[in-house]
Coordinates of C-alpha atoms in Angstrom, one line a residue:
Chain A
M1 CA 0.0 -0.2 -0.3
A2 CA 1.5 3.4 -0.9
H3 CA 2.1 5.2 2.1
D4 CA -1.1 7.6 1.7
V5 CA -3.4 5.3 1.3
L6 CA -5.2 5.5 4.8
L7 CA -7.5 2.8 3.8
S8 CA -8.0 0.5 0.1
V9 CA -11.1 -0.9 -0.7
D10 CA -10.4 -3.6 -3.3
H11 CA -13.6 -5.2 -4.8
L12 CA -16.0 -5.1 -2.1
T13 CA -19.2 -7.5 -2.5
V14 CA -21.7 -6.9 0.4
K15 CA -25.2 -8.5 0.9
Y16 CA -27.9 -8.8 2.6
G17 CA -29.6 -12.1 2.0
Q18 CA -30.5 -12.4 -1.7
H19 CA -29.9 -8.1 -2.4
I20 CA -27.0 -7.1 -2.9
A21 CA -26.0 -3.9 -1.7
V22 CA -22.4 -2.9 -2.3
A23 CA -21.7 -4.7 -5.7
D24 CA -17.8 -4.9 -7.0
V25 CA -16.5 -1.8 -5.5
S26 CA -13.4 -0.3 -5.2
F27 CA -11.1 2.7 -4.2
N28 CA -8.2 3.9 -2.2
I29 CA -8.8 6.7 0.6
H30 CA -5.9 9.2 0.9
R31 CA -4.6 11.0 3.5
H32 CA -6.4 14.6 4.0
D33 CA -9.4 13.6 1.5
F34 CA -12.4 15.3 2.0
L35 CA -14.1 13.2 0.3
A36 CA -17.8 12.4 0.2
I37 CA -20.0 9.8 -1.2
I38 CA -23.6 10.2 -2.4
G39 CA -26.4 8.4 -3.9
A40 CA -29.8 7.5 -3.4
N41 CA -31.5 5.8 -1.0
G42 CA -30.8 2.4 -0.6
S43 CA -27.7 2.5 -3.0
G44 CA -25.7 0.9 -0.5
K45 CA -23.8 3.9 1.1
T46 CA -24.2 2.9 4.4
T47 CA -23.7 -0.8 3.8
L48 CA -20.3 1.0 2.8
I49 CA -18.8 2.5 5.4
K50 CA -20.5 -0.2 8.1
T51 CA -18.3 -2.4 6.1
M52 CA -15.3 0.0 6.3
L53 CA -16.0 0.2 10.1
N54 CA -15.8 -4.3 10.5
L55 CA -19.4 -3.4 11.2
K56 CA -20.5 -5.6 8.4
T57 CA -18.8 -8.6 6.6
P58 CA -18.2 -8.8 2.8
Q59 CA -19.5 -11.9 0.6
S60 CA -16.3 -10.6 -1.2
G61 CA -13.6 -7.7 -1.6
S62 CA -11.2 -6.9 1.2
I63 CA -10.2 -4.0 3.3
T64 CA -7.2 -3.0 4.2
R65 CA -6.7 -0.5 6.6
Q66 CA -2.6 1.2 7.2
P67 CA -1.2 -0.6 10.3
N68 CA -2.2 1.7 13.9
L69 CA -5.0 3.4 11.9
R70 CA -7.0 6.1 14.2
V71 CA -10.7 6.0 12.9
G72 CA -13.3 8.0 14.3
Y73 CA -16.9 7.4 14.1
L74 CA -20.3 9.6 13.7
P75 CA -23.1 7.7 12.8
Q76 CA -26.3 8.8 11.2
N77 CA -28.9 10.7 14.2
F78 CA -27.5 7.9 16.7
N79 CA -30.2 8.2 20.0
L80 CA -30.4 11.6 19.2
E81 CA -34.8 11.3 19.9
D82 CA -33.6 9.6 23.5
K83 CA -33.8 12.0 26.2
S84 CA -34.4 9.9 29.1
F85 CA -30.8 8.4 29.0
P86 CA -28.8 9.3 31.6
A87 CA -25.3 10.7 30.9
T88 CA -23.5 13.6 30.6
V89 CA -21.6 14.9 27.4
Y90 CA -18.2 14.1 29.3
E91 CA -19.4 11.2 29.6
I92 CA -19.9 10.3 25.8
V93 CA -17.0 11.6 24.5
S94 CA -14.5 10.2 27.0
M95 CA -16.0 7.1 25.0
G96 CA -14.1 8.0 22.3
L97 CA -10.9 6.9 24.0
I98 CA -11.5 3.2 25.2
N99 CA -10.3 2.1 22.0
Q100 CA -7.1 3.1 22.9
K101 CA -7.0 1.3 26.6
V102 CA -6.0 -1.8 27.5
F103 CA -7.6 -3.2 30.6
P104 CA -8.8 -2.9 33.0
K105 CA -9.8 0.7 31.0
R106 CA -9.5 3.8 33.4
L107 CA -9.5 7.1 32.6
N108 CA -6.1 8.8 33.7
K109 CA -4.8 13.1 34.4
N110 CA -4.3 13.0 30.1
D111 CA -7.0 11.1 29.0
R112 CA -8.8 14.2 30.9
F113 CA -7.2 16.3 29.5
L114 CA -7.8 14.7 25.9
I115 CA -11.9 15.4 26.5
E116 CA -11.6 18.8 27.7
N117 CA -9.7 19.9 24.5
A118 CA -11.9 18.6 22.5
L119 CA -15.3 19.8 24.2
Q120 CA -13.4 23.7 23.8
E121 CA -12.6 22.1 19.6
V122 CA -16.3 21.7 19.0
N123 CA -17.0 25.0 21.7
I124 CA -19.9 22.4 24.1
F125 CA -17.0 22.7 26.7
P126 CA -20.0 24.4 29.3
L127 CA -22.0 22.4 28.4
K128 CA -20.1 19.6 29.3
D129 CA -22.0 18.0 32.5
Q130 CA -25.2 18.7 31.1
R131 CA -27.3 15.6 30.6
I132 CA -27.2 14.8 26.5
G133 CA -30.7 14.2 25.5
H134 CA -31.7 17.6 26.9
L135 CA -29.3 19.3 24.3
S136 CA -30.4 20.5 20.5
G137 CA -30.5 18.8 18.0
G138 CA -26.8 21.1 17.0
Q139 CA -25.2 20.4 20.5
Q140 CA -25.9 16.6 20.0
Q141 CA -24.0 16.3 16.8
R142 CA -21.2 18.1 18.6
V143 CA -21.1 15.5 21.1
L144 CA -20.7 12.7 18.8
L145 CA -18.0 14.9 16.8
A146 CA -15.7 16.0 19.7
R147 CA -16.2 11.9 20.7
A148 CA -15.0 11.3 17.4
L149 CA -12.5 13.3 17.6
V150 CA -11.0 12.7 21.5
S151 CA -8.3 9.9 19.9
S152 CA -7.2 12.0 17.5
P153 CA -8.3 9.6 14.5
D154 CA -6.5 10.1 11.9
I155 CA -9.9 9.5 9.5
L156 CA -13.0 10.8 10.7
I157 CA -16.2 8.6 9.3
M158 CA -19.8 9.7 8.8
D159 CA -22.7 9.2 7.9
E160 CA -25.8 12.2 7.2
P161 CA -24.1 14.5 10.2
T162 CA -26.4 17.3 9.4
S163 CA -29.3 15.3 8.6
A164 CA -30.9 17.0 12.1
L165 CA -29.3 20.2 11.5
D166 CA -31.1 23.3 10.1
Q167 CA -29.0 25.4 7.3
S168 CA -27.0 27.7 9.6
M169 CA -25.9 24.4 12.0
R170 CA -25.2 22.6 8.4
Q171 CA -22.7 25.4 7.4
Q172 CA -21.2 25.6 10.6
F173 CA -20.8 22.0 10.8
F174 CA -18.8 22.3 7.2
T175 CA -17.1 24.9 8.6
L176 CA -15.4 22.9 11.7
I177 CA -14.6 19.7 9.8
D178 CA -12.7 21.8 6.8
H179 CA -11.0 23.1 9.7
L180 CA -10.2 20.0 11.5
N181 CA -8.7 18.6 7.6
K182 CA -7.3 22.1 6.6
N183 CA -5.2 22.2 9.6
H184 CA -5.1 18.9 11.9
G185 CA -5.2 16.9 9.1
V186 CA -7.9 14.8 9.5
T187 CA -9.1 13.0 6.5
I188 CA -12.8 13.2 6.1
V189 CA -15.2 10.8 4.7
L190 CA -19.3 11.6 5.1
I191 CA -22.0 10.5 3.2
T192 CA -24.2 13.4 3.0
H193 CA -27.3 14.2 0.8
D194 CA -26.4 18.2 1.0
L195 CA -24.3 18.3 -1.4
A196 CA -25.2 22.1 -2.1
A197 CA -23.9 22.7 1.3
A198 CA -21.0 20.6 1.5
G199 CA -19.6 21.7 -2.3
D200 CA -17.3 24.5 -0.6
Y201 CA -15.6 22.3 1.0
V202 CA -15.1 17.9 -0.5
Q203 CA -12.7 18.0 -2.5
R204 CA -13.6 14.8 -4.2
V205 CA -16.9 12.9 -5.1
L206 CA -17.7 8.8 -4.8
Y207 CA -21.4 8.3 -6.4
M208 CA -22.8 4.9 -5.2
D209 CA -25.7 2.8 -7.0
Q210 CA -24.7 -0.8 -5.7
R211 CA -21.5 0.3 -7.9
L212 CA -19.4 2.6 -7.9
M213 CA -21.0 5.2 -10.8
F214 CA -18.5 7.6 -10.2
D215 CA -15.0 9.0 -8.3
D216 CA -13.4 12.2 -9.0
T217 CA -12.8 15.8 -8.5
F218 CA -15.6 17.6 -7.3
E219 CA -15.6 19.7 -10.0
A220 CA -15.7 16.9 -12.4
F221 CA -18.6 16.4 -10.8
C222 CA -20.4 19.5 -11.3
E223 CA -19.1 19.1 -14.9
N224 CA -20.8 15.7 -15.6
P225 CA -24.6 16.5 -16.8
Q226 CA -26.5 13.2 -15.6
L227 CA -24.4 13.1 -12.1
S228 CA -24.7 17.5 -11.3
P229 CA -28.3 17.6 -10.6
F230 CA -27.2 15.7 -7.5
I231 CA -26.3 18.7 -5.7
H232 CA -29.4 20.3 -5.7
T233 CA -31.1 17.5 -4.1
H234 CA -32.5 18.4 -1.0
P235 CA -31.7 16.2 2.5
P236 CA -34.4 13.5 3.7
H237 CA -36.0 14.8 6.4
P238 CA -34.4 13.1 9.3
K239 CA -37.8 11.3 10.1
E240 CA -37.7 10.1 6.7
A241 CA -34.0 9.3 6.1
R242 CA -33.4 5.3 6.7
D243 CA -30.8 2.5 6.9
D244 CA -30.2 2.0 3.2
Chain B
M1 CA -42.7 -1.1 67.0
I2 CA -39.5 -0.2 68.0
D3 CA -39.1 -3.6 69.9
L4 CA -40.6 -5.8 67.1
I5 CA -37.5 -4.9 65.1
F6 CA -35.8 -5.4 67.5
E7 CA -37.0 -9.2 67.5
A8 CA -37.0 -8.8 63.6
F9 CA -32.7 -9.5 63.7
Q10 CA -33.1 -12.2 67.0
F11 CA -34.0 -15.0 64.4
A12 CA -31.5 -16.0 61.8
F13 CA -33.7 -16.8 59.4
M14 CA -34.4 -13.3 59.3
I15 CA -30.5 -12.2 59.4
R16 CA -30.5 -14.5 55.7
A17 CA -33.4 -12.7 54.5
F18 CA -31.6 -9.6 54.6
V19 CA -28.4 -10.7 53.8
V20 CA -29.5 -12.6 50.7
G21 CA -32.0 -9.2 50.1
M22 CA -28.7 -6.6 50.8
L23 CA -26.5 -8.8 47.9
I24 CA -29.8 -9.8 45.2
A25 CA -30.3 -5.1 45.9
I26 CA -26.8 -4.8 44.7
S27 CA -26.6 -7.1 41.9
A28 CA -30.3 -6.5 40.6
A29 CA -29.5 -2.4 40.6
T30 CA -26.2 -3.1 38.8
L31 CA -27.4 -5.7 36.6
G32 CA -31.2 -3.2 36.3
T33 CA -29.1 -0.2 35.1
F34 CA -27.6 -2.0 32.2
L35 CA -30.6 -4.1 31.1
V36 CA -33.0 -0.9 31.4
L37 CA -31.2 1.9 29.2
K38 CA -30.4 -1.4 27.1
R39 CA -34.1 -1.6 26.4
F40 CA -34.2 -4.9 27.5
S41 CA -35.4 -4.8 30.8
M42 CA -38.7 -7.0 30.6
I43 CA -36.0 -10.6 30.2
G44 CA -36.2 -10.4 34.2
H45 CA -39.9 -10.8 33.7
G46 CA -39.7 -13.7 30.8
L47 CA -36.7 -15.6 32.6
A48 CA -38.9 -15.6 35.9
H49 CA -41.4 -17.8 33.8
V50 CA -39.2 -19.6 32.9
A51 CA -37.5 -20.2 36.3
F52 CA -41.4 -21.6 36.5
G53 CA -41.8 -23.7 34.0
A54 CA -38.2 -25.0 35.0
V55 CA -38.5 -25.6 38.7
A56 CA -42.1 -27.4 38.1
I57 CA -39.8 -29.5 36.2
G58 CA -37.5 -30.0 39.7
L59 CA -40.7 -30.9 41.9
L60 CA -42.1 -33.1 39.9
T61 CA -38.3 -35.1 39.7
Q62 CA -38.0 -34.2 43.3
Q63 CA -34.8 -32.7 42.6
Q64 CA -33.4 -29.7 44.2
P65 CA -35.9 -27.0 41.8
L66 CA -33.7 -24.0 42.2
L67 CA -30.4 -26.4 41.2
V68 CA -32.4 -27.7 37.5
A69 CA -33.8 -24.0 37.4
L70 CA -30.4 -22.4 37.0
P71 CA -28.7 -24.4 33.6
I72 CA -32.2 -23.7 32.2
V73 CA -33.0 -20.4 32.8
V74 CA -28.7 -19.1 32.0
L75 CA -29.9 -21.0 28.5
V76 CA -33.1 -19.9 27.6
S77 CA -31.5 -16.5 28.5
V78 CA -28.9 -16.6 26.4
A79 CA -31.3 -17.9 23.9
I80 CA -33.1 -15.0 24.0
L81 CA -30.4 -13.5 23.4
K82 CA -29.7 -14.9 20.2
L83 CA -32.9 -15.1 18.7
N84 CA -32.8 -10.9 18.6
E85 CA -28.9 -11.1 17.8
T86 CA -29.1 -13.5 14.8
A87 CA -32.7 -14.8 13.8
N88 CA -33.8 -10.7 13.2
V89 CA -36.8 -11.4 16.6
H90 CA -37.0 -8.8 18.8
A91 CA -36.0 -8.6 22.2
D92 CA -40.0 -8.0 23.5
A93 CA -41.0 -10.6 20.5
A94 CA -37.9 -13.5 22.2
I95 CA -39.1 -12.8 25.5
G96 CA -42.6 -12.8 25.2
L97 CA -42.1 -16.7 23.2
A98 CA -39.5 -18.1 25.6
A99 CA -41.9 -17.0 28.9
T100 CA -45.2 -17.8 27.7
F101 CA -43.8 -21.1 25.8
A102 CA -42.6 -22.2 29.5
M103 CA -45.2 -20.5 31.7
A104 CA -47.5 -23.1 30.3
F105 CA -44.9 -26.3 30.6
G106 CA -45.0 -25.4 33.8
T107 CA -48.6 -25.5 34.1
I108 CA -49.0 -28.8 32.6
L109 CA -46.4 -30.8 34.8
A110 CA -48.2 -28.8 37.7
S111 CA -51.4 -30.7 36.3
V112 CA -49.8 -33.6 35.8
G113 CA -47.7 -33.5 39.2
G114 CA -51.0 -32.6 41.2
G115 CA -49.4 -33.0 44.3
F116 CA -46.7 -30.6 43.9
R117 CA -48.7 -27.4 43.7
V118 CA -49.0 -25.9 46.7
E119 CA -45.0 -26.1 47.2
L120 CA -45.0 -24.8 43.6
N121 CA -46.9 -21.6 44.7
T122 CA -44.6 -21.1 47.2
Y123 CA -41.9 -20.0 44.4
L124 CA -44.4 -18.1 42.9
F125 CA -44.5 -15.3 45.8
G126 CA -41.1 -16.4 47.5
S127 CA -41.1 -16.8 51.0
I128 CA -37.9 -15.3 53.4
L129 CA -38.8 -18.3 55.8
T130 CA -37.5 -20.6 52.9
V131 CA -34.2 -18.5 52.6
Q132 CA -30.7 -20.7 53.6
S133 CA -27.1 -20.2 54.3
L134 CA -26.6 -21.7 50.9
D135 CA -28.0 -19.1 49.0
V136 CA -26.5 -16.4 51.4
I137 CA -23.3 -17.7 50.0
L138 CA -24.4 -17.9 46.4
A139 CA -25.9 -14.4 46.6
A140 CA -22.9 -13.3 48.2
V141 CA -20.2 -14.4 45.4
F142 CA -22.7 -13.4 42.4
T143 CA -22.9 -10.1 43.6
L144 CA -19.3 -9.9 44.3
V145 CA -18.2 -11.5 40.3
L146 CA -20.9 -9.3 38.9
V147 CA -19.5 -5.9 41.1
L148 CA -16.6 -7.0 40.4
G149 CA -16.7 -7.0 36.6
V150 CA -19.1 -4.0 36.1
V151 CA -15.8 -2.0 37.7
L152 CA -13.3 -3.7 35.7
Y153 CA -15.0 -3.1 32.1
Y154 CA -17.5 -0.4 33.1
H155 CA -16.0 2.0 30.5
D156 CA -17.0 -0.8 28.3
L157 CA -20.3 -2.1 29.4
F158 CA -20.7 1.9 29.2
A159 CA -20.2 2.2 25.3
L160 CA -22.7 -1.0 24.8
T161 CA -25.6 0.1 26.5
Y162 CA -25.5 3.5 24.8
D163 CA -23.9 2.5 21.6
E164 CA -23.4 -0.7 21.0
N165 CA -22.2 0.0 17.1
Y166 CA -20.0 2.4 18.2
A167 CA -18.6 0.2 21.0
R168 CA -18.3 -2.4 17.7
V169 CA -16.2 -0.1 15.9
S170 CA -14.2 0.9 19.3
G171 CA -13.1 -2.7 20.0
V172 CA -14.9 -3.6 22.3
K173 CA -16.4 -7.4 22.8
T174 CA -20.2 -7.0 22.5
Q175 CA -21.3 -10.2 22.2
R176 CA -18.9 -12.0 24.6
L177 CA -20.5 -9.0 27.1
N178 CA -24.2 -9.8 25.9
T179 CA -23.4 -13.0 27.2
A180 CA -22.0 -12.5 29.6
L181 CA -25.4 -9.8 30.8
A182 CA -27.9 -12.7 29.8
I183 CA -26.0 -15.3 32.0
F184 CA -25.9 -13.0 34.9
S185 CA -29.4 -11.9 33.9
G186 CA -30.1 -15.5 34.3
I187 CA -28.6 -16.6 37.6
L188 CA -29.9 -13.4 39.6
V189 CA -33.5 -14.4 38.5
V190 CA -32.9 -18.0 40.3
L191 CA -31.6 -16.5 42.9
G192 CA -34.3 -14.4 43.8
I193 CA -36.9 -16.7 43.7
R194 CA -36.3 -17.8 47.2
L195 CA -37.1 -14.3 48.7
V196 CA -39.4 -12.7 46.3
G197 CA -41.2 -15.9 43.6
T198 CA -41.1 -15.7 39.8
V199 CA -43.9 -13.1 39.6
L200 CA -42.1 -9.8 41.3
I201 CA -38.3 -11.0 40.7
S202 CA -38.7 -8.5 37.6
S203 CA -39.2 -5.6 39.2
F204 CA -35.9 -6.0 41.3
I205 CA -34.7 -5.6 38.2
I206 CA -36.7 -2.5 36.8
F207 CA -37.5 0.3 39.3
P208 CA -34.3 1.4 41.2
A209 CA -33.0 1.9 37.3
V210 CA -36.4 3.5 36.3
I211 CA -36.1 6.0 40.1
A212 CA -32.0 6.8 40.1
M213 CA -32.9 7.8 36.1
Q214 CA -35.0 10.7 37.3
F215 CA -32.1 12.1 39.9
G216 CA -28.9 11.0 37.9
R217 CA -27.5 13.8 35.6
G218 CA -24.8 10.9 34.1
F219 CA -24.6 7.6 33.6
K220 CA -22.5 6.7 36.6
G221 CA -24.4 8.7 39.4
T222 CA -27.7 6.6 38.0
L223 CA -25.6 3.6 38.5
I224 CA -24.6 5.0 41.9
I225 CA -28.3 6.2 42.9
A226 CA -29.6 3.0 41.6
V227 CA -27.8 0.4 44.4
L228 CA -28.8 3.2 47.3
T229 CA -32.4 2.8 46.1
S230 CA -32.7 -0.6 45.8
L231 CA -30.7 -1.3 49.3
V232 CA -32.6 1.4 51.2
T233 CA -36.2 0.2 49.3
V234 CA -35.0 -4.4 50.1
F235 CA -34.4 -3.1 53.8
L236 CA -37.6 -1.2 54.5
G237 CA -39.6 -3.8 52.6
L238 CA -38.7 -6.6 54.1
L239 CA -38.6 -5.3 57.9
G240 CA -42.4 -3.6 57.4
S241 CA -43.0 -6.8 56.3
Y242 CA -42.3 -8.6 59.4
V243 CA -43.8 -5.9 61.5
Y244 CA -46.9 -5.7 59.4
D245 CA -46.6 -9.9 58.4
T246 CA -47.0 -8.9 54.9
P247 CA -45.5 -10.8 51.8
S248 CA -41.9 -9.3 51.7
G249 CA -41.8 -9.4 48.0
S250 CA -44.7 -7.4 46.9
T251 CA -44.2 -5.0 50.8
I252 CA -40.9 -4.3 48.7
V253 CA -42.3 -4.1 45.0
V254 CA -44.7 -1.4 46.3
L255 CA -42.3 0.8 48.8
N256 CA -40.3 1.0 45.2
G257 CA -43.8 1.9 43.4
V258 CA -44.6 4.9 46.1
V259 CA -40.6 5.8 45.6
F260 CA -41.1 5.9 41.7
M261 CA -44.5 8.2 41.8
F262 CA -42.7 10.6 44.2
A263 CA -39.4 10.6 41.7
Y264 CA -41.0 10.8 39.3
V265 CA -43.4 13.9 40.6
Y266 CA -39.9 15.4 41.5
H267 CA -38.1 14.8 38.3
K268 CA -41.5 16.7 36.4
F269 CA -40.6 19.6 38.5
T270 CA -37.0 19.9 38.9
I271 CA -35.0 19.4 35.9

């Protein structure tokens, strides 16, 4: 694997029973990429990233990660509806460190420093003792982003991170992850229906329809008359968004 | 009344009941916090029904009923988990399947056996008179292992409870931990039967966690409040059952119900 390739997807096929969700997909993710995966509902986007995260086993093909690759993950609208779960912002962010700990996992002074740094990075430090369910959707998304960032990931994988946010919050969110990409060297991979908002930041676009139909720069995507209408596709309402 | 309370602690069976009660209170509240927040709280109720059927087998075959029940309930608990994980059967449906089947099976055995029906009833509602020294030892070992396990795997268990997919991505052995939770749930239900019976054991799992959720802001705080609540209600419930000559399990559950109502009102007006 070339030194700047963080993750390599090679002829990947993933099925649910007889249904093929991802068909013979191959691509590489390079360090510092800002990559958007787009496609219609059911096109295999979420299945692809779940397989990249080892949450799903492929039927054929392989995924090769650079050794010791640190992966941050921001799931789609996770648990945002559950207001009763008793966990503070601080506790949720501390969860991001468990992949670096060995048994018996304990938080030390340095871990607490990292957690507070991550909270400050996404501007939610004053909320650290609040119950997660009492925050707004935008604040909760920042908490999950801080959880993904606390372990200083090389690559941040996000599944429709802005689907629960309003227009101004989306812009703020993309500005924040662009800052992480440009200033902290974090490689960004996100599924989005919102290329209109993400377009200012995205460098590379993968268009999925079970197969990988397009893999090139954002500019090349915009110039493609068959695909460019996707830029203006309205994101689905959170209630309508489904796991594909 | 003070005399009655002092009198209670002069009987060996009462001391055994209090010790087992406190130990079950700690383990049920600890386990219950994870199960309730994972939306798996009804597993206690389901396994209690399974225990009823298993106890009936023990009585019919003239074996020690709880020793017969222990492996059966643990196996069914793991089977419910696997059904939920692999066969695409929702947890509530898997619990319902196992519970109703076992209850029906136990009832048929009771009808065939005839003679042990009265004894079977003591397992339905429990009796502090039946708590033996062996129960104290088993409850102590079980509680020690459970609490130690939770302390050592606290961060993994928290991640598993809040976001199982994230926990897996972070390298947590989620299947192993879920299996451990299922095994501990099965053992807890069997150990709690003597004290509170199969009908009420699930309340020991559910009430403390739900009460604590009305107060606790964070996960660790909620876990600690659940254990403290459970200890207080079990202690006062057992004492109340002795003083007022009421069934121990029912007294504890009613007390939990009252505490929950106060906690709910407190939560509504303060948080």
